[in-house]
Amino acid sequence: MSDDAKDLAEAQRQHWQNTYTAHPGMYGEKPSAPAVHAARVFREAGATDVLELGAGHGRDALCFAREGFTVQATDFSPTGLEQLRQAAQDQGIAERVTTTLHDVREPLPQPDSSVDAVFAHMLLCMALSSQEIHALVGEIRRVLRPGGVLVYTVRHTGDAHYGAGTSHGDDIYEHGGFAVHFFPRHLVDSLADGWTLDEVHPFEEGDLPRRLWRVTQTLPR
């Protein structure tokens, strides 16, 4: 990683930490629409455990736990994870949720073939290089069991903020303190190499609105 990339990564880590501290539970308690979709897909696939990457303060991880899944939630913000643990305790589902402080630029801590399903809402489109994104999906493939499912969402190059703000190269633009890697379609396709690409579903979220893809792909058995 270059010095500029390291500086950006650290700045983003601190920005998210500060944001969760200033705005506890900032996304509310209601799960995201992609998480509701993912819970249905995971159940249909026979999954019993879910690894969520970039869980933040936990609105989606808690949804999975309430749906009966065992959840491993990771994030690089200690503050976000503390809010998640407290919410799980308050909701009486703490026994189904574990949290791990982790930066996805590093190898995942889970063993090979150890989880049924992976969920990542707007995690892959954070300030990660294309190389780091490919490495992460390789790690996801390693920890999934055969037949495991990955559901992720990303903002794409059709989003109104694409090309706006400060450019960091590699389709990464920083706007309002948040750096986003906007996905071209060929990146989605390349990440599905060796998988079954089940769906690339366009949707919108938020006030701008943000324009995203919800991607579902399955590891061969």
JSON list of C-alpha atoms in Angstrom, two decimals, residues 27-33 35-36 39-40 43 48 50 52 57-72 83-84 86-98:
[
{"chain": "A", "resi": 27, "resn": "TYR", "atom": "CA", "xyz": [-28.67, 4.48, 10.69]},
{"chain": "A", "resi": 28, "resn": "GLY", "atom": "CA", "xyz": [-31.50, 3.65, 13.09]},
{"chain": "A", "resi": 29, "resn": "GLU", "atom": "CA", "xyz": [-32.80, 0.28, 14.21]},
{"chain": "A", "resi": 30, "resn": "LYS", "atom": "CA", "xyz": [-34.66, -0.72, 11.04]},
{"chain": "A", "resi": 31, "resn": "PRO", "atom": "CA", "xyz": [-32.60, -3.10, 8.85]},
{"chain": "A", "resi": 32, "resn": "SER", "atom": "CA", "xyz": [-31.58, -2.08, 5.37]},
{"chain": "A", "resi": 33, "resn": "ALA", "atom": "CA", "xyz": [-33.62, -3.42, 2.45]},
{"chain": "A", "resi": 35, "resn": "ALA", "atom": "CA", "xyz": [-30.35, -7.16, 4.62]},
{"chain": "A", "resi": 36, "resn": "VAL", "atom": "CA", "xyz": [-34.02, -8.16, 4.49]},
{"chain": "A", "resi": 39, "resn": "ALA", "atom": "CA", "xyz": [-31.95, -12.98, 5.11]},
{"chain": "A", "resi": 40, "resn": "ARG", "atom": "CA", "xyz": [-34.45, -14.54, 2.73]},
{"chain": "A", "resi": 43, "resn": "ARG", "atom": "CA", "xyz": [-32.56, -19.01, 4.56]},
{"chain": "A", "resi": 48, "resn": "THR", "atom": "CA", "xyz": [-27.49, -21.00, 9.66]},
{"chain": "A", "resi": 50, "resn": "VAL", "atom": "CA", "xyz": [-23.76, -15.21, 8.71]},
{"chain": "A", "resi": 52, "resn": "GLU", "atom": "CA", "xyz": [-21.26, -9.49, 8.18]},
{"chain": "A", "resi": 57, "resn": "HIS", "atom": "CA", "xyz": [-23.50, -0.19, 14.82]},
{"chain": "A", "resi": 58, "resn": "GLY", "atom": "CA", "xyz": [-25.34, -3.32, 13.81]},
{"chain": "A", "resi": 59, "resn": "ARG", "atom": "CA", "xyz": [-28.81, -2.67, 12.41]},
{"chain": "A", "resi": 60, "resn": "ASP", "atom": "CA", "xyz": [-28.39, -5.49, 9.86]},
{"chain": "A", "resi": 61, "resn": "ALA", "atom": "CA", "xyz": [-26.43, -7.88, 12.09]},
{"chain": "A", "resi": 62, "resn": "LEU", "atom": "CA", "xyz": [-29.20, -7.57, 14.67]},
{"chain": "A", "resi": 63, "resn": "CYS", "atom": "CA", "xyz": [-31.79, -8.28, 12.00]},
{"chain": "A", "resi": 64, "resn": "PHE", "atom": "CA", "xyz": [-30.01, -11.51, 11.05]},
{"chain": "A", "resi": 65, "resn": "ALA", "atom": "CA", "xyz": [-29.84, -12.52, 14.71]},
{"chain": "A", "resi": 66, "resn": "ARG", "atom": "CA", "xyz": [-33.54, -11.81, 15.23]},
{"chain": "A", "resi": 67, "resn": "GLU", "atom": "CA", "xyz": [-34.21, -14.01, 12.19]},
{"chain": "A", "resi": 68, "resn": "GLY", "atom": "CA", "xyz": [-32.46, -16.87, 13.99]},
{"chain": "A", "resi": 69, "resn": "PHE", "atom": "CA", "xyz": [-29.03, -16.80, 12.36]},
{"chain": "A", "resi": 70, "resn": "THR", "atom": "CA", "xyz": [-25.80, -16.96, 14.32]},
{"chain": "A", "resi": 71, "resn": "VAL", "atom": "CA", "xyz": [-23.95, -13.76, 13.38]},
{"chain": "A", "resi": 72, "resn": "GLN", "atom": "CA", "xyz": [-20.28, -12.84, 13.30]},
{"chain": "A", "resi": 83, "resn": "GLN", "atom": "CA", "xyz": [-23.05, 0.09, 20.11]},
{"chain": "A", "resi": 84, "resn": "LEU", "atom": "CA", "xyz": [-23.85, -3.20, 18.35]},
{"chain": "A", "resi": 86, "resn": "GLN", "atom": "CA", "xyz": [-25.16, -3.06, 23.67]},
{"chain": "A", "resi": 87, "resn": "ALA", "atom": "CA", "xyz": [-28.11, -3.26, 21.26]},
{"chain": "A", "resi": 88, "resn": "ALA", "atom": "CA", "xyz": [-27.82, -7.05, 21.08]},
{"chain": "A", "resi": 89, "resn": "GLN", "atom": "CA", "xyz": [-27.86, -7.19, 24.87]},
{"chain": "A", "resi": 90, "resn": "ASP", "atom": "CA", "xyz": [-30.87, -4.87, 25.06]},
{"chain": "A", "resi": 91, "resn": "GLN", "atom": "CA", "xyz": [-32.77, -6.97, 22.50]},
{"chain": "A", "resi": 92, "resn": "GLY", "atom": "CA", "xyz": [-32.00, -10.25, 24.25]},
{"chain": "A", "resi": 93, "resn": "ILE", "atom": "CA", "xyz": [-30.08, -11.75, 21.33]},
{"chain": "A", "resi": 94, "resn": "ALA", "atom": "CA", "xyz": [-26.49, -11.34, 22.54]},
{"chain": "A", "resi": 95, "resn": "GLU", "atom": "CA", "xyz": [-25.95, -15.11, 22.55]},
{"chain": "A", "resi": 96, "resn": "ARG", "atom": "CA", "xyz": [-26.35, -15.16, 18.75]},
{"chain": "A", "resi": 97, "resn": "VAL", "atom": "CA", "xyz": [-23.97, -12.26, 18.02]},
{"chain": "A", "resi": 98, "resn": "THR", "atom": "CA", "xyz": [-20.20, -12.06, 18.25]}
]
